Amino acid sequence: MKQMTGEQIIRTYIDFFVSKGHLEVESASLIPKDDPSVLWINAGVTPLKKYFDGSIVPKNRRLTSCQKCIRTNDIENVGVTARHHTFFQMLGNFSVGDYFKKEALTWAFELLTGKEYFAFDKNKLYMTVYPQDKEAYDLWISLGVDPTHIIPLEENFWEIGEGPSGPDSEIFYDRGEKFDPEKKGIQLLKEDLENDRYIEIWNNVFSQYNAKEGVPRDQYEELPSKNIDTGMGVERMACIMQGAVTNYETDLFLPIMDKIAEISEIPYQGQKEFKVIADHIRTLTFALSDGATFENYGRGYVLRRLLRRSVMMSRKLNINKTFMAELVDIVMEKYGNIYPDLLPNKEIIKEQITKEEDLFHKTLISGEKRLEELCKNNTSKEISGEDAFKLYDTYGFPVELTIEYANELGLSVDKDEFYKYMEMQKVMARQNRKVVSSMNLQNEQLMNYKKESKFVGYEKLGNKTIVMDIMKDNQFVDSITDEGYVFLEENPFYAESGGQIYDIGYLKNDDCKVEVDEVVKAPNKQHLLHVKILEGTLKKGSTVLTHVMQERREAIMKNHSATHLLQKTLQEFLGNNVHQAGSRVDENTFRFDFTYHGRLSDDLIIRIEKRVNERVAQNVDTIIEYLPIEEAKKKGAMALFDDKYGDIVRVVTIGDSIELCAGTHVPNTSMIGKIAIISIENKGADTFRIEGTTSKNMNDLLHHVVDPYQAEIKKLLSKAKNILVEAKGQNITLDFEFDFQDKELSSYEGVVEYKNKLLELKDKIKELEKKYKTLKIQSTVSDITAFTTNMEVINGIKTSIVILEDYDIDSMRGLADAIINKYENCFVLLANVKNNHVNIISKSNSDKVNCGVLVKELSVKCKGNGGGSPKFAQGGGSEAEHLAEYLNELKNQIKNN
């Protein structure tokens, strides 16, 4: 048996089946397309269902692929067993109504045992078959398999309800007695016992019957079109071919293990924690690259659970920092060659993982402490469903993590009670949808709440104040220990309004520590804080210290003031018919929607951006005034006049920008530093949206916009390189220059530069392809002696019938033209063979032959199709094995015409 890396295993498998006439299919996205039956792509055949159910006919009925897969039905087993993974790679070869059992098993045996391929010792291989599948049994024996290595099992029949079904044959590799401590031997296979000795490496499914409910299996009708579906796990093959004890000691995982060891300063010695983290980071990286996100449901919940499980495991390795993004680099290095689509998404993936990890770290310590308290001295040996729900709802612990942690300590969790609390939360959420939507605040308790809560957040970001009242479940209460809503006597937290996001922060006293995670306006305009208790109990009437997150508030202020300056600049450039149609301001970006009847070019947006920055650079103070509404209007203050204002309004003046606004702003424009426009979007109905930022992460935000351009540029440059290499191999000289380096971005002008460079490169590539095509044809037809020396005269026609190798269609056409133009009464047929496929070009200036008829007949014989006119025809096929024989028949046909 050869020693191979994971990548070598993949290439050997794919190249073998391509040599057998299969089309290599790129791995599909892990997120299923138009298939709601599965959450993730979980098998090699899953994205090919459209071919097997007959809804789409593939161009080639023989297919092969290495498919990314995710299965998360038994996450808790990852790290416990030798072979459980959430992400894995599945090799497969597929026949859609083409070859069947004989070819499938013959090729499987050839690939596994062939000296030029995997070179397995055939005596180490064992096969299981369906007892009634005598054909498969006899085939294995004919291939040289010892009959004692073939085990009939009733389970070897693939069937999922009504529809295509059939027997299957699994191939196992015997790792020897050292993996069989009880010396059970072949009994392990015969009784289908879980073991580490006989490892399943390949399954061949023979889809040949149509299953029907109520019909005995031996009476199933045969399918008119029989299919082959196979699957070989790359991770398992790597384990065997690298002589590893488990999949985790192979080159597919060890680089990740080494990085974890470096971060933790603990060597890898088979610890479960290493395995879990290494497995989960692969899943996270690939899933996020394919467009999944962290969420509280569906795929996003799975990813959130995997990340949080990894973080929990990391703490057992004394890793007490954000670290997962560092592992993404290793995954990229290891898998970038096989899956090049990963690389352009690297920084986005790292950012998403870091953000999610930081989010969990905020509550992790308090949550762990609470979980330890629940487990300590637990005489009932069970954590209640209510406590498990609080861990989930307050500290972000997925219930599966709580169960796993409890089980390690010999405790259980009341899952039934937990899910009852989850359902209650959903019902309450539907009935009283937090307090984000204003109409949901219209309950009697709040409608009648008239106490004054003074907003002091313009002047200060922290103070000492009194908790006036607490609400939970739509009722006023005296205290809370988990979460609820709070009115403060003096409140520095800004409530979301006017497009500006709310403040977050903390409340604290000797009895409690409380997180403020959202602030909204109550029906009577008081600011209402949604809080989560991190420690202790929050009581009505207690005195607390408040703390607004300063860095976040200041980032919001910068973006909000930038929005005012942008609106003024838009009116300066586009006229006073520009009107605000909405806005959104948070700590990262600002978004401004406006109406305008006209076109906005990139050059114009660049000029607008520069003008806004000129206003910023004037370093003017922000002036806040409270004026009667009519006086404010006379002063020229802009407002959303669909909004309702009181008699006295707050007027914000920043240079020549004057607006009615209740939001928070910088005291001087120098604090903004610089603004950058990220994107401009036409929303339709003469409404545009500009997104911009003043963030210190400006370069990263802008690069998110240009990443697709940059990826496309790299892809096109790679294409150009391949053309140049191919041309050089044919002694064709081509000139190509393109200079563009990645750089820091701080303006929309940089985004436009990327966009323009991409357009420039596309034009250059088109010109390069055109020039190469022309020169290649010229080179091909410059000397046609080799094709005319052996011309035959058949039935009075000068005939040139030639088999070619590695000629493209354009060169074949040029060659046929050159020959035809040189001779009268001539017939030319060129057949190019590559990987057992054939392309055919034919031309004639004789009236005695019909190119269209001859090419069609020849193409059909080669398992393809073709046709054309009497003077020119084109065709091809997927079977070139007997091409020479068919061409002799064609010559006889011309002779006897």
Short mmCIF file of C-alpha atoms in Angstrom, two decimals, residues 200-451:
data_model
loop_
_atom_site.label_atom_id
_atom_site.label_comp_id
_atom_site.label_asym_id
_atom_site.label_seq_id
_atom_site.Cartn_x
_atom_site.Cartn_y
_atom_site.Cartn_z
CA GLU A 200 -15.36 0.73 5.74
CA ILE A 201 -13.64 2.68 2.98
CA TRP A 202 -16.02 2.47 0.03
CA ASN A 203 -19.67 1.71 -0.63
CA ASN A 204 -21.07 0.89 -4.08
CA VAL A 205 -24.85 1.25 -4.39
CA PHE A 206 -26.54 -0.47 -7.31
CA SER A 207 -29.79 1.40 -7.90
CA GLN A 208 -31.73 -1.12 -10.00
CA TYR A 209 -35.20 -1.58 -8.47
CA ASN A 210 -38.31 0.51 -7.99
CA ALA A 211 -39.41 0.06 -4.36
CA LYS A 212 -43.17 -0.03 -3.75
CA GLU A 213 -44.99 0.04 -0.42
CA GLY A 214 -46.67 -3.31 0.29
CA VAL A 215 -44.65 -5.16 -2.36
CA PRO A 216 -42.09 -7.75 -1.15
CA ARG A 217 -38.52 -6.78 -1.97
CA ASP A 218 -37.99 -9.82 -4.18
CA GLN A 219 -40.92 -8.66 -6.34
CA TYR A 220 -39.70 -5.09 -6.97
CA GLU A 221 -39.71 -4.16 -10.64
CA GLU A 222 -36.39 -3.36 -12.26
CA LEU A 223 -35.70 0.26 -13.18
CA PRO A 224 -35.51 0.99 -16.91
CA SER A 225 -32.36 3.04 -16.25
CA LYS A 226 -29.94 1.58 -13.69
CA ASN A 227 -27.60 3.88 -11.78
CA ILE A 228 -24.38 3.63 -9.79
CA ASP A 229 -23.78 5.75 -6.67
CA THR A 230 -20.58 5.27 -4.70
CA GLY A 231 -18.88 6.94 -1.75
CA MET A 232 -15.35 6.84 -0.35
CA GLY A 233 -14.42 8.88 2.74
CA VAL A 234 -11.18 10.81 2.27
CA GLU A 235 -10.52 11.01 6.01
CA ARG A 236 -10.81 7.23 6.46
CA MET A 237 -8.57 6.53 3.47
CA ALA A 238 -5.96 8.94 4.83
CA CYS A 239 -6.06 7.19 8.19
CA ILE A 240 -5.37 3.81 6.57
CA MET A 241 -2.82 4.93 3.99
CA GLN A 242 -0.86 6.98 6.53
CA GLY A 243 -0.90 4.23 9.17
CA ALA A 244 -2.65 6.48 11.71
CA VAL A 245 -4.51 5.23 14.76
CA THR A 246 -7.43 7.64 14.16
CA ASN A 247 -8.38 10.08 11.41
CA TYR A 248 -7.08 12.89 13.61
CA GLU A 249 -3.44 11.76 13.29
CA THR A 250 -3.42 12.31 9.51
CA ASP A 251 -2.16 15.26 7.48
CA LEU A 252 -5.79 16.42 7.19
CA PHE A 253 -5.81 17.35 10.90
CA LEU A 254 -2.26 17.41 12.30
CA PRO A 255 -1.42 20.97 11.11
CA ILE A 256 -4.49 22.18 13.03
CA MET A 257 -3.46 20.11 16.06
CA ASP A 258 0.01 21.69 15.94
CA LYS A 259 -1.48 25.18 15.96
CA ILE A 260 -3.76 24.35 18.89
CA ALA A 261 -0.72 22.96 20.72
CA GLU A 262 1.18 26.17 19.98
CA ILE A 263 -1.64 28.35 21.31
CA SER A 264 -2.35 26.21 24.38
CA GLU A 265 1.31 25.31 25.06
CA ILE A 266 0.10 21.72 25.58
CA PRO A 267 1.32 18.94 23.23
CA TYR A 268 -1.27 16.91 21.36
CA GLN A 269 -1.51 13.39 22.78
CA GLY A 270 -4.92 12.30 21.57
CA GLN A 271 -6.97 14.60 23.81
CA LYS A 272 -10.67 14.89 22.98
CA GLU A 273 -10.49 18.68 23.23
CA PHE A 274 -7.98 18.93 20.38
CA LYS A 275 -10.10 16.69 18.17
CA VAL A 276 -13.31 18.63 18.80
CA ILE A 277 -11.71 22.00 18.04
CA ALA A 278 -9.93 20.71 14.92
CA ASP A 279 -13.08 19.09 13.58
CA HIS A 280 -15.32 22.06 14.30
CA ILE A 281 -13.00 24.70 12.81
CA ARG A 282 -13.04 22.82 9.50
CA THR A 283 -16.84 22.82 9.54
CA LEU A 284 -17.07 26.49 10.50
CA THR A 285 -14.56 27.59 7.85
CA PHE A 286 -16.19 25.72 4.98
CA ALA A 287 -19.77 26.52 6.00
CA LEU A 288 -19.13 30.26 6.45
CA SER A 289 -17.24 30.33 3.14
CA ASP A 290 -20.30 28.90 1.42
CA GLY A 291 -22.54 31.64 2.83
CA ALA A 292 -23.87 30.28 6.12
CA THR A 293 -24.01 32.64 9.13
CA PHE A 294 -24.28 32.40 12.91
CA GLU A 295 -27.97 32.51 13.92
CA ASN A 296 -30.36 31.17 16.54
CA TYR A 297 -32.04 28.67 14.22
CA GLY A 298 -31.34 26.22 11.42
CA ARG A 299 -27.83 26.10 9.99
CA GLY A 300 -26.81 29.18 11.96
CA TYR A 301 -27.70 27.49 15.24
CA VAL A 302 -25.60 24.46 14.31
CA LEU A 303 -22.59 26.70 13.64
CA ARG A 304 -23.14 28.66 16.85
CA ARG A 305 -23.29 25.40 18.79
CA LEU A 306 -20.06 24.13 17.18
CA LEU A 307 -18.17 27.34 17.94
CA ARG A 308 -19.37 27.49 21.53
CA ARG A 309 -18.54 23.81 22.04
CA SER A 310 -15.04 24.53 20.74
CA VAL A 311 -14.62 27.45 23.12
CA MET A 312 -15.76 25.32 26.05
CA MET A 313 -13.22 22.66 25.06
CA SER A 314 -10.46 25.26 24.70
CA ARG A 315 -10.85 26.32 28.33
CA LYS A 316 -9.87 22.79 29.35
CA LEU A 317 -6.64 23.43 27.44
CA ASN A 318 -6.07 26.68 29.37
CA ILE A 319 -6.91 28.80 26.33
CA ASN A 320 -8.66 31.81 27.80
CA LYS A 321 -8.64 34.14 24.81
CA THR A 322 -10.20 34.56 21.41
CA PHE A 323 -8.23 32.17 19.21
CA MET A 324 -10.42 30.33 16.68
CA ALA A 325 -9.68 32.74 13.82
CA GLU A 326 -5.99 31.78 14.03
CA LEU A 327 -6.97 28.24 13.06
CA VAL A 328 -8.74 29.48 9.93
CA ASP A 329 -5.32 30.33 8.48
CA ILE A 330 -4.25 26.69 8.88
CA VAL A 331 -7.43 25.36 7.28
CA MET A 332 -6.89 27.72 4.34
CA GLU A 333 -3.28 26.57 3.90
CA LYS A 334 -4.28 22.91 4.05
CA TYR A 335 -7.34 22.95 1.83
CA GLY A 336 -6.86 25.99 -0.43
CA ASN A 337 -5.45 23.93 -3.31
CA ILE A 338 -8.37 21.51 -3.33
CA TYR A 339 -11.03 24.16 -2.77
CA PRO A 340 -9.70 27.48 -4.19
CA ASP A 341 -13.04 29.21 -3.52
CA LEU A 342 -12.10 29.24 0.18
CA LEU A 343 -9.25 31.70 -0.17
CA PRO A 344 -11.10 34.90 -1.18
CA ASN A 345 -13.35 34.56 1.89
CA LYS A 346 -10.55 34.18 4.43
CA GLU A 347 -10.75 37.56 6.14
CA ILE A 348 -14.57 37.61 6.20
CA ILE A 349 -14.62 34.16 7.82
CA LYS A 350 -12.06 35.21 10.44
CA GLU A 351 -14.03 38.33 11.24
CA GLN A 352 -17.31 36.40 11.65
CA ILE A 353 -15.69 33.78 13.89
CA THR A 354 -13.93 36.38 16.05
CA LYS A 355 -17.12 38.38 16.49
CA GLU A 356 -19.11 35.28 17.48
CA GLU A 357 -16.37 34.07 19.81
CA ASP A 358 -16.17 37.47 21.51
CA LEU A 359 -19.95 37.43 21.95
CA PHE A 360 -19.80 34.09 23.76
CA HIS A 361 -16.81 35.08 25.91
CA LYS A 362 -18.83 37.98 27.36
CA THR A 363 -21.12 35.63 29.26
CA LEU A 364 -18.99 32.49 29.37
CA ILE A 365 -17.35 32.98 32.78
CA SER A 366 -20.60 33.81 34.54
CA GLY A 367 -22.36 30.96 32.74
CA GLU A 368 -19.68 28.43 33.64
CA LYS A 369 -19.83 29.56 37.25
CA ARG A 370 -23.59 29.10 37.29
CA LEU A 371 -23.32 25.68 35.64
CA GLU A 372 -20.74 24.55 38.20
CA GLU A 373 -23.05 25.72 41.00
CA LEU A 374 -25.91 23.68 39.55
CA CYS A 375 -23.75 20.56 39.32
CA LYS A 376 -22.09 20.90 42.71
CA ASN A 377 -23.82 19.02 45.53
CA ASN A 378 -26.69 18.12 43.19
CA THR A 379 -28.39 15.39 45.20
CA SER A 380 -31.10 14.81 42.58
CA LYS A 381 -28.44 14.03 39.96
CA GLU A 382 -30.44 16.11 37.49
CA ILE A 383 -30.34 19.71 36.26
CA SER A 384 -33.87 21.02 35.88
CA GLY A 385 -35.20 22.12 32.53
CA GLU A 386 -35.78 25.60 33.96
CA ASP A 387 -32.12 25.95 34.95
CA ALA A 388 -30.97 24.59 31.57
CA PHE A 389 -33.22 27.15 29.88
CA LYS A 390 -31.77 30.01 31.96
CA LEU A 391 -28.26 28.91 30.97
CA TYR A 392 -29.35 29.02 27.34
CA ASP A 393 -31.30 32.25 27.50
CA THR A 394 -29.07 34.29 29.82
CA TYR A 395 -25.58 32.94 29.12
CA GLY A 396 -25.91 31.61 25.58
CA PHE A 397 -25.22 27.96 26.48
CA PRO A 398 -26.80 25.62 23.89
CA VAL A 399 -28.64 22.93 25.81
CA GLU A 400 -26.46 20.30 24.15
CA LEU A 401 -23.40 21.81 25.86
CA THR A 402 -25.15 21.75 29.22
CA ILE A 403 -26.11 18.09 28.68
CA GLU A 404 -22.56 17.17 27.66
CA TYR A 405 -21.03 18.96 30.65
CA ALA A 406 -23.55 17.39 33.05
CA ASN A 407 -23.05 13.90 31.62
CA GLU A 408 -19.31 14.14 32.23
CA LEU A 409 -20.12 14.65 35.92
CA GLY A 410 -22.67 11.82 36.02
CA LEU A 411 -25.71 14.13 35.92
CA SER A 412 -28.65 14.33 33.55
CA VAL A 413 -30.74 17.23 32.26
CA ASP A 414 -34.53 17.36 32.17
CA LYS A 415 -34.80 17.89 28.42
CA ASP A 416 -38.60 17.64 28.32
CA GLU A 417 -38.94 20.50 30.78
CA PHE A 418 -36.29 22.53 28.90
CA TYR A 419 -38.23 22.27 25.63
CA LYS A 420 -41.43 23.28 27.42
CA TYR A 421 -39.71 26.50 28.51
CA MET A 422 -38.45 26.99 24.95
CA GLU A 423 -41.99 26.66 23.62
CA MET A 424 -43.30 29.08 26.26
CA GLN A 425 -40.67 31.60 25.15
CA LYS A 426 -41.77 31.25 21.53
CA VAL A 427 -45.41 31.78 22.47
CA MET A 428 -44.54 34.85 24.55
CA ALA A 429 -42.38 36.17 21.74
CA ARG A 430 -45.27 35.85 19.31
CA GLN A 431 -47.66 37.53 21.74
CA ASN A 432 -45.37 40.28 23.02
CA ARG A 433 -42.54 40.61 20.50
CA LYS A 434 -39.93 42.06 22.88
CA VAL A 435 -40.38 45.84 22.89
CA VAL A 436 -38.76 46.62 19.60
CA SER A 437 -41.98 47.15 17.68
CA SER A 438 -43.74 50.18 19.12
CA MET A 439 -47.29 48.85 18.80
CA ASN A 440 -46.30 45.86 20.97
CA LEU A 441 -45.75 48.30 23.78
CA GLN A 442 -49.39 49.23 23.80
CA ASN A 443 -50.39 47.20 26.84
CA GLU A 444 -52.33 48.80 29.65
CA GLN A 445 -49.48 48.73 32.18
CA LEU A 446 -47.14 50.70 29.95
CA MET A 447 -49.82 52.96 28.48
CA ASN A 448 -50.64 54.18 31.98
CA TYR A 449 -47.02 54.50 33.09
CA LYS A 450 -46.44 58.26 33.44
CA LYS A 451 -43.41 58.50 35.73
#
